[in-house]
mmCIF file of C-alpha atoms and ligand atoms in Angstrom:
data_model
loop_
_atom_site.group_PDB
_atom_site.id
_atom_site.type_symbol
_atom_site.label_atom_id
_atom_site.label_comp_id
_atom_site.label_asym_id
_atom_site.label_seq_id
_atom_site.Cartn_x
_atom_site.Cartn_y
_atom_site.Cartn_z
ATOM 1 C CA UNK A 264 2.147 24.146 8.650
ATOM 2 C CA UNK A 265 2.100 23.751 4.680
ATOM 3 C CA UNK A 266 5.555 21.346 4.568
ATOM 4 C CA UNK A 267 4.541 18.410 2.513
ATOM 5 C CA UNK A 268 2.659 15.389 3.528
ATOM 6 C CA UNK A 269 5.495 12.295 2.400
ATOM 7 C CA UNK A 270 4.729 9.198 1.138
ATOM 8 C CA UNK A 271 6.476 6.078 -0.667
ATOM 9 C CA UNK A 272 5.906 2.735 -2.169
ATOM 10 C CA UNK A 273 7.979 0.232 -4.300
ATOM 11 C CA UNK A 274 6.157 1.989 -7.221
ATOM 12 C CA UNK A 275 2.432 3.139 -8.327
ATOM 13 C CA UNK A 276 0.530 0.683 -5.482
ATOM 14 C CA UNK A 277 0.391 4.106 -3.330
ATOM 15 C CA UNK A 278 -0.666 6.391 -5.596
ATOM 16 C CA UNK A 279 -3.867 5.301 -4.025
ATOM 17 C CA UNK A 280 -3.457 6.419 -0.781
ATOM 18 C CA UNK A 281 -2.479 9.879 -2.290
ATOM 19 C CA UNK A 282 -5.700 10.143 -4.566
ATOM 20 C CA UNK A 283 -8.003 9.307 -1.277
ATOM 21 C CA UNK A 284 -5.358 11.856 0.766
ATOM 22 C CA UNK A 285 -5.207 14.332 -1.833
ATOM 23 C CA UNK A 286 -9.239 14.786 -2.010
ATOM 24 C CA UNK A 287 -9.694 14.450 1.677
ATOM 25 C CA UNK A 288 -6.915 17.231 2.488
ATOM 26 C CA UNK A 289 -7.559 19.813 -0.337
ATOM 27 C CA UNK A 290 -4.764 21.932 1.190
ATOM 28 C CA UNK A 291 -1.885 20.048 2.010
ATOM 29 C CA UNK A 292 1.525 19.525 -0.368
ATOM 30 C CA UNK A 293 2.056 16.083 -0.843
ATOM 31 C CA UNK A 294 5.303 14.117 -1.821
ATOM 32 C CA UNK A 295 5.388 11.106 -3.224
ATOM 33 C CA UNK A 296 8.390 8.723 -3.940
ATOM 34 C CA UNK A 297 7.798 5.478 -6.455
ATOM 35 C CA UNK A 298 10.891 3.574 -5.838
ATOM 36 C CA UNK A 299 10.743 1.399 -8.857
ATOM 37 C CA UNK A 300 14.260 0.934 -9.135
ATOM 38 C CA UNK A 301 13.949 -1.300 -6.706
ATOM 39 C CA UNK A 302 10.446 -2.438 -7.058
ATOM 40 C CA UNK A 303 9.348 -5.442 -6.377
ATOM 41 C CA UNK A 304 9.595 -5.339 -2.481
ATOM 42 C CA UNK A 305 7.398 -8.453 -2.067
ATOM 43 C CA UNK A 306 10.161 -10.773 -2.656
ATOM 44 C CA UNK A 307 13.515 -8.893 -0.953
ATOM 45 C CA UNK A 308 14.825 -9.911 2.080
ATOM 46 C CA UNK A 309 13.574 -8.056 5.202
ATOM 47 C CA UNK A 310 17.265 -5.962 5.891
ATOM 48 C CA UNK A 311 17.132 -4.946 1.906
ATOM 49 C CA UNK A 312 13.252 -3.680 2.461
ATOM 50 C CA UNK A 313 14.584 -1.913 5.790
ATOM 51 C CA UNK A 314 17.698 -0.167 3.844
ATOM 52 C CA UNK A 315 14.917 0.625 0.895
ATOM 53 C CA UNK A 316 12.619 2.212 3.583
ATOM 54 C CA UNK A 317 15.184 4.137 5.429
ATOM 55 C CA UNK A 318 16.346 5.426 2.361
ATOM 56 C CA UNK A 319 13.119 6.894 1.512
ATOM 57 C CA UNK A 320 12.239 8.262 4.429
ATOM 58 C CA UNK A 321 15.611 10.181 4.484
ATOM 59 C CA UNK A 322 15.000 11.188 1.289
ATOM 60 C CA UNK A 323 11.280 12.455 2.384
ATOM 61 C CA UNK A 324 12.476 14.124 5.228
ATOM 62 C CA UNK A 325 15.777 16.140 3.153
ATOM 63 C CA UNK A 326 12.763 17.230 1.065
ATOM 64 C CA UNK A 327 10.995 18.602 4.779
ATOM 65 C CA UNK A 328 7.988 16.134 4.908
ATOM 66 C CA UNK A 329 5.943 16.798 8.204
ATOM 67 C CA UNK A 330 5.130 13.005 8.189
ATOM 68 C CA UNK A 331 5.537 9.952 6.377
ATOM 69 C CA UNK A 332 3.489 7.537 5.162
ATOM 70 C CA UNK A 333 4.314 4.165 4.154
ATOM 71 C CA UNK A 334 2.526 3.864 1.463
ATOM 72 C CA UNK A 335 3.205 0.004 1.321
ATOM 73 C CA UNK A 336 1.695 -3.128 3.083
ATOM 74 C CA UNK A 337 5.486 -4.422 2.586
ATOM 75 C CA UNK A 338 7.561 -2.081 3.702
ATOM 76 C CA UNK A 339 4.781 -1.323 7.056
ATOM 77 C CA UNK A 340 5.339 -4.808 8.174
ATOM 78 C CA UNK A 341 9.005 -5.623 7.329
ATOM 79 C CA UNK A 342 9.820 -2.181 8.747
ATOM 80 C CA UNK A 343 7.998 -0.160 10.306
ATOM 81 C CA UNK A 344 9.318 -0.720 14.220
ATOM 82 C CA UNK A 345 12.930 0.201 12.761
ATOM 83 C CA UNK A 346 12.180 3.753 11.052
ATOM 84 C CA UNK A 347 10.241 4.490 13.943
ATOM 85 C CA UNK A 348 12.961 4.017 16.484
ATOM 86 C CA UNK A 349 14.762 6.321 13.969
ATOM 87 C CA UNK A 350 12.971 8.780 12.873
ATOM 88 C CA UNK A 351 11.547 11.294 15.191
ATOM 89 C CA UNK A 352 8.576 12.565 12.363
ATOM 90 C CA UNK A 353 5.172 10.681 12.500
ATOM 91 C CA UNK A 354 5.078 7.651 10.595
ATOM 92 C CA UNK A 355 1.930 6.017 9.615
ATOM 93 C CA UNK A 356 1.843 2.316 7.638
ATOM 94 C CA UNK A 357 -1.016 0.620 5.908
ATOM 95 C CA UNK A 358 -1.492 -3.363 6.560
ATOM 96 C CA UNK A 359 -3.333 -5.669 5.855
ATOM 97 C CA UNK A 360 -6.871 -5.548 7.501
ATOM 98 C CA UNK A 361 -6.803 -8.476 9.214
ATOM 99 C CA UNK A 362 -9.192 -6.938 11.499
ATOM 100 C CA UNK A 363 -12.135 -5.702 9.708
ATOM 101 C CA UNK A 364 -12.246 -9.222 7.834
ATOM 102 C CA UNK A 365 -12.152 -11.225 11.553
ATOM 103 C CA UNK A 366 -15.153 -8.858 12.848
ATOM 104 C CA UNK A 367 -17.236 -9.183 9.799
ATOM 105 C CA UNK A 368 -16.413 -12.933 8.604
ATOM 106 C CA UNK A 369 -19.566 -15.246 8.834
ATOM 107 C CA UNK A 370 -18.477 -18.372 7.252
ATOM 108 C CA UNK A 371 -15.282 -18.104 9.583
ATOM 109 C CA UNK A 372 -12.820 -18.440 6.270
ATOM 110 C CA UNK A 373 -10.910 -15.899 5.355
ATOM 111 C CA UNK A 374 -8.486 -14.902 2.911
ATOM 112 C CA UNK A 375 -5.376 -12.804 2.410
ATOM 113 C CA UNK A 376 -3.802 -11.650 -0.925
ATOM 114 C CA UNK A 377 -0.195 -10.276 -0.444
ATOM 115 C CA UNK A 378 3.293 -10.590 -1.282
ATOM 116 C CA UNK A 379 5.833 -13.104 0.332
ATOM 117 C CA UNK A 380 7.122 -10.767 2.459
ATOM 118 C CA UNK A 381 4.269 -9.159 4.009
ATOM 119 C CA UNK A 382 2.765 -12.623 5.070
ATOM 120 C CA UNK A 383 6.139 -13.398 6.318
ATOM 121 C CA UNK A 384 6.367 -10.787 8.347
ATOM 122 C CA UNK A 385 6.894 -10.483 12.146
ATOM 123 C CA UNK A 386 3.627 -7.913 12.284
ATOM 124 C CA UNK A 387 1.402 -9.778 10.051
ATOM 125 C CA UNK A 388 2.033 -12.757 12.736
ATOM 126 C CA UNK A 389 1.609 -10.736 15.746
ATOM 127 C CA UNK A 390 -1.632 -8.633 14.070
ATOM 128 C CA UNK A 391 -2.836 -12.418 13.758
ATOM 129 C CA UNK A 392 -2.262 -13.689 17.119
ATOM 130 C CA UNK A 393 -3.242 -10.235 18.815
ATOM 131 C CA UNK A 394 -7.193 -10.581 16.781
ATOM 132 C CA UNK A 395 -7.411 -13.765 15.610
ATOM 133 C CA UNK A 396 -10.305 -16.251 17.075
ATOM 134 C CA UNK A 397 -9.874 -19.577 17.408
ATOM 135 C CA UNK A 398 -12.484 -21.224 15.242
ATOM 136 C CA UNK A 399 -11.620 -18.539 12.163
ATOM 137 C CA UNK A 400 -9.524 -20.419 9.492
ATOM 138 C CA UNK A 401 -6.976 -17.588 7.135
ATOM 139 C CA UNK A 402 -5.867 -18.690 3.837
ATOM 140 C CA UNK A 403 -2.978 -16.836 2.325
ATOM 141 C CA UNK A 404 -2.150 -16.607 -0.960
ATOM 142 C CA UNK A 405 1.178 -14.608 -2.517
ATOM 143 C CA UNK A 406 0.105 -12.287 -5.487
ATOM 144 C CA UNK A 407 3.409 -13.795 -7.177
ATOM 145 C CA UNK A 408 4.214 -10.978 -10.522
ATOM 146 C CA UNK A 409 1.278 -9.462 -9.919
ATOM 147 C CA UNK A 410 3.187 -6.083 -8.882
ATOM 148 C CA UNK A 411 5.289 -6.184 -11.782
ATOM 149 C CA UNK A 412 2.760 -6.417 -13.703
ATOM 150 C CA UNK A 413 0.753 -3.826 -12.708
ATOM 151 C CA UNK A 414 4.292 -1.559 -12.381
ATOM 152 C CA UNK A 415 4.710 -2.990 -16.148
ATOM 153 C CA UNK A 416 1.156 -1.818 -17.221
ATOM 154 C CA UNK A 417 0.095 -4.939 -18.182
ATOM 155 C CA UNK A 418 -3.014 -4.403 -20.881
ATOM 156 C CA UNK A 419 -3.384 -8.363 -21.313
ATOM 157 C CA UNK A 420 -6.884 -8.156 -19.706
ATOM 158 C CA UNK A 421 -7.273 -12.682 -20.291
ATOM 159 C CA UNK A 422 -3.748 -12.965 -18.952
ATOM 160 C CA UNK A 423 -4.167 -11.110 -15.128
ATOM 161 C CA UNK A 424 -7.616 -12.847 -14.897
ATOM 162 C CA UNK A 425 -6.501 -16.432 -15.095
ATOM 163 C CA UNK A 426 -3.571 -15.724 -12.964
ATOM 164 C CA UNK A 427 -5.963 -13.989 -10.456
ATOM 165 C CA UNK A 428 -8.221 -16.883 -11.050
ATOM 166 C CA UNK A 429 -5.226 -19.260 -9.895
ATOM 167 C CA UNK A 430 -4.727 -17.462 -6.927
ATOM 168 C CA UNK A 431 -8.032 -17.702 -5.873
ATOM 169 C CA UNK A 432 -9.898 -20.468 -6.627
ATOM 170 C CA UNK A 433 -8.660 -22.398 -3.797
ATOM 171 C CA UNK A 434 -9.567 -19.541 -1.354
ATOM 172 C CA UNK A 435 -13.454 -19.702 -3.149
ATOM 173 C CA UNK A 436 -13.072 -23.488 -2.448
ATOM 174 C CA UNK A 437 -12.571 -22.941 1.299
ATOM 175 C CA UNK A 438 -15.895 -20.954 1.269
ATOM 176 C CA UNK A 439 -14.058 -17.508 2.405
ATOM 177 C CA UNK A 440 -16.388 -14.449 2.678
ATOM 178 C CA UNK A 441 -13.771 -11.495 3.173
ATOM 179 C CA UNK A 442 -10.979 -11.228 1.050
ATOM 180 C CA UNK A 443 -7.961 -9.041 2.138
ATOM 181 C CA UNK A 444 -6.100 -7.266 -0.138
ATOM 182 C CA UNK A 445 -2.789 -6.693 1.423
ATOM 183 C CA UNK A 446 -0.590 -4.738 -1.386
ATOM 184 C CA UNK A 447 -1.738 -1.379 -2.055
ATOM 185 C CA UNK A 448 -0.563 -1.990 -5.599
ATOM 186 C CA UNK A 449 -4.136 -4.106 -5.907
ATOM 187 C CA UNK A 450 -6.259 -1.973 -5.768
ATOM 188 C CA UNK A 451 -6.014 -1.430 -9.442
ATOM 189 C CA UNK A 452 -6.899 -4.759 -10.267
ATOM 190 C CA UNK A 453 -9.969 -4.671 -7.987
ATOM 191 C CA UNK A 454 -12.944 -5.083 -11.105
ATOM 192 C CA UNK A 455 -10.618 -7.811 -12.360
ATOM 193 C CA UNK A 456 -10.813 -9.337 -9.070
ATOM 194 C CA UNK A 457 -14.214 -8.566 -8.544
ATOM 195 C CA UNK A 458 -15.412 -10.272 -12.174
ATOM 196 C CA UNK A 459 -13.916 -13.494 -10.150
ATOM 197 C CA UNK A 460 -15.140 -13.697 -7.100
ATOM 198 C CA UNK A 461 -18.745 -14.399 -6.104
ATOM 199 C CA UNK A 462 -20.711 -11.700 -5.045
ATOM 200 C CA UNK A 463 -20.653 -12.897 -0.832
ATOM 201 C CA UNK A 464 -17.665 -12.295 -0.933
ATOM 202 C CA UNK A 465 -16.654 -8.879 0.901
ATOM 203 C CA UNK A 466 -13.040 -7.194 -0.412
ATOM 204 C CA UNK A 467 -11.262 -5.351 2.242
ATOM 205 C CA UNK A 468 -8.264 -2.812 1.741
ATOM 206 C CA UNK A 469 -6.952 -0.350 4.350
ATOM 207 C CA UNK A 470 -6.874 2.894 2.282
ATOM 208 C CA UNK A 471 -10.096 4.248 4.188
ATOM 209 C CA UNK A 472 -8.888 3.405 7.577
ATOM 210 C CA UNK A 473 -4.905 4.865 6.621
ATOM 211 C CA UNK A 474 -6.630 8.289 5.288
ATOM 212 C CA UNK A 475 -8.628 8.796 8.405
ATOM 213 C CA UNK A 476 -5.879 8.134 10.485
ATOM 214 C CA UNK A 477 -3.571 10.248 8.396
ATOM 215 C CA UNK A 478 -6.248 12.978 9.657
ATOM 216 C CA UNK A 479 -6.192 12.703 13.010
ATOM 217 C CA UNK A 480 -2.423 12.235 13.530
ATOM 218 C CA UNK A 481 -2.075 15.669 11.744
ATOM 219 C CA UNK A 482 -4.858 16.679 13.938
ATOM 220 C CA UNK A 483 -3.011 15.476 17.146
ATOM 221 C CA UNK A 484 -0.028 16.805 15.959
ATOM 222 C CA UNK A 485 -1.156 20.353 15.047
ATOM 223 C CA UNK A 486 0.274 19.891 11.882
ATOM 224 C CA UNK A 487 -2.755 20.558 9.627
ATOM 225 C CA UNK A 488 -1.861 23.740 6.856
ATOM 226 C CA UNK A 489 -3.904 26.157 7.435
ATOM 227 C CA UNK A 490 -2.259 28.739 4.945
ATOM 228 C CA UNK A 491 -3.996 29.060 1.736
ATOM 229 C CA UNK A 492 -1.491 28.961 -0.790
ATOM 230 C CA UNK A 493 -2.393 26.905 -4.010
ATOM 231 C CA UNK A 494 -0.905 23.332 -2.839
ATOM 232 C CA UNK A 495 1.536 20.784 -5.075
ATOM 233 C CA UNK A 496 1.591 17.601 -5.731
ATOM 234 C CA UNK A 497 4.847 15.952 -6.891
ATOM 235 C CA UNK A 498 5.448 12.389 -8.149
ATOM 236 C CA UNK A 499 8.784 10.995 -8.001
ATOM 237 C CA UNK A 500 10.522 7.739 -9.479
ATOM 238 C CA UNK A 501 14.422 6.602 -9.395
ATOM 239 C CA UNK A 502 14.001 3.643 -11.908
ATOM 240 C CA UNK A 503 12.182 3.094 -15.595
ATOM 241 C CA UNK A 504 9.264 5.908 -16.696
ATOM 242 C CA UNK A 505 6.334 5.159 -14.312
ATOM 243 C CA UNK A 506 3.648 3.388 -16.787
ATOM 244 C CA UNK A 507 0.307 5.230 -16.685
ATOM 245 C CA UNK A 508 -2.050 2.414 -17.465
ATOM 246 C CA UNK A 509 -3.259 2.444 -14.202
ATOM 247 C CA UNK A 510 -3.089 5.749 -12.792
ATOM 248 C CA UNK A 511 -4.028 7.981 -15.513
ATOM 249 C CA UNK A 512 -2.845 11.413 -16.869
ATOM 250 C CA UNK A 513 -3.252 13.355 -14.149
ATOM 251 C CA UNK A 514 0.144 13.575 -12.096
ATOM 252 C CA UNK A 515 3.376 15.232 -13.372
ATOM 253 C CA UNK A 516 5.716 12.539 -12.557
ATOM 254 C CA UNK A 517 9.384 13.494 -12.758
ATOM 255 C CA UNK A 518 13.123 11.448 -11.871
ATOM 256 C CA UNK A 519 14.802 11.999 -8.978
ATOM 257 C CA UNK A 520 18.072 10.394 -7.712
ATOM 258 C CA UNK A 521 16.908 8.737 -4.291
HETATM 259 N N1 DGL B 118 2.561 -1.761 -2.802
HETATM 260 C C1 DGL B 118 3.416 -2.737 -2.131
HETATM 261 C C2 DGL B 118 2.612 -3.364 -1.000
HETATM 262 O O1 DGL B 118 1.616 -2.792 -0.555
HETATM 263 C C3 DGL B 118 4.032 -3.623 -3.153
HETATM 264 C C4 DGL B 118 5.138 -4.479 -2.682
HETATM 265 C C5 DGL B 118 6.154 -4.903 -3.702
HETATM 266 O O2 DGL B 118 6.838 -4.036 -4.229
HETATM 267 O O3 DGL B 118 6.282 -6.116 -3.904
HETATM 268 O O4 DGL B 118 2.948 -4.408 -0.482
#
């Protein structure tokens, strides 16, 4: 079935889920959607990130996605229930791996980087309660600007480490060993993150586990393409140019009204 593979985000955060998608599935058209105009997410109320969501998935499925992913640890948990109850395509989310950091934690600390609304969230509580063990202490922290400035292509290298270093320092204090990163948008500021933190200290994103389910649900579905055509990739935004400080030259990335 060669109709495109959707996906959006608030802006660039899930262009990494399409890089890991894109080399995993070497045939398959992808979509993606960069809603900047309305980017950040992180600090919307939960009915404007539903009406956001909806409206790119619509937009996804006019454009005769197979699937959607959510490309966005925000959008997953704020609404993720709702566009499933109305949209009969398979949706897949990305949150924050709560999880893997409760298995593998040895000094029973951990934290969680994310924006307001994801640790506000109805699923990041019940993804708590459902795995968490008693004895195991989580520390959030909100990434406050830290999307807009990644969005922004912030190049002031001194300026995102000592906010970074703000954000974290009390999480170091509390001995964590597993650090979450719950905003897909972060994973571009990984070495910056990684040049603060000491080296026990394990990072955990969901990219791997979202790509391997991404496979199997097309899998399940039969809705692998299995025609050989040369496959696209298109890039879309509905706000400012898309800055490419952080995800390179490679994409064509063109405006669309969504
Ligand atoms: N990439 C989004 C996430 O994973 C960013 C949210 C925002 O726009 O604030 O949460």
């Amino acid at each position: 079935m060669n109709n495109p593979i959707g996906i959006f985000d608030s802006g660039i955060g899930g262009i990494s889920i399409l890089e890991k998608l894109e080399n995993v599935l070497p045939f398959e058209n992808f979509i993606y959607l960069a809603d900047n105009d309305n980017c950040p997410y992180g600090n919307k109320s939960k009915e404007e990130i539903i009406k956001f969501s909806f409206k790119n998935c619509e937009k996804l499925i006019e454009l005769n996605c197979k699937i959607i992913i959510v490309a966005c640890n925000t959008a997953t948990t704020n609404s993720i229930n709702f566009l499933r109850s109305k949209i009969s395509i398979p949706i897949i989310g990305i949150e924050p791996g709560l999880k893997p950091a409760i298995i593998h934690t040895k000094t029973k600390n951990i934290g969680v980087l994310a924006t307001e609304q994801t640790l506000d969230s109805n699923l990041f509580f019940e993804t708590l309660a459902k795995n968490k063990i008693e004895d195991i202490k989580i520390h959030e922290q909100v990434g406050f600007d830290l999307v807009k400035m990644i969005e922004n292509g912030e190049t002031d290298e001194n300026k995102l480490y000592n906010i970074l270093q703000n954000y974290l320092s009390p999480m170091i204090n509390k001995n964590i060993d597993c650090l979450v990163l719950g905003c897909t948008h972060y994973h571009y500021i990984f070495d910056t993150i990684q040049k603060i933190i000491p080296k026990n200290i394990q990072l955990i994103d969901t990219i791997t586990p979202v790509t391997n389910h991404t496979i199997n649900i097309l899998k399940l579905n039969n809705l692998i393409n299995i025609s050989n055509e040369k496959r696209y990739v298109k890039v879309f935004f509905n706000g400012n140019n898309l800055s490419r400080k952080f995800i390179g030259d490679d994409y064509k990335i063109r405006y669309l009204k969504f």
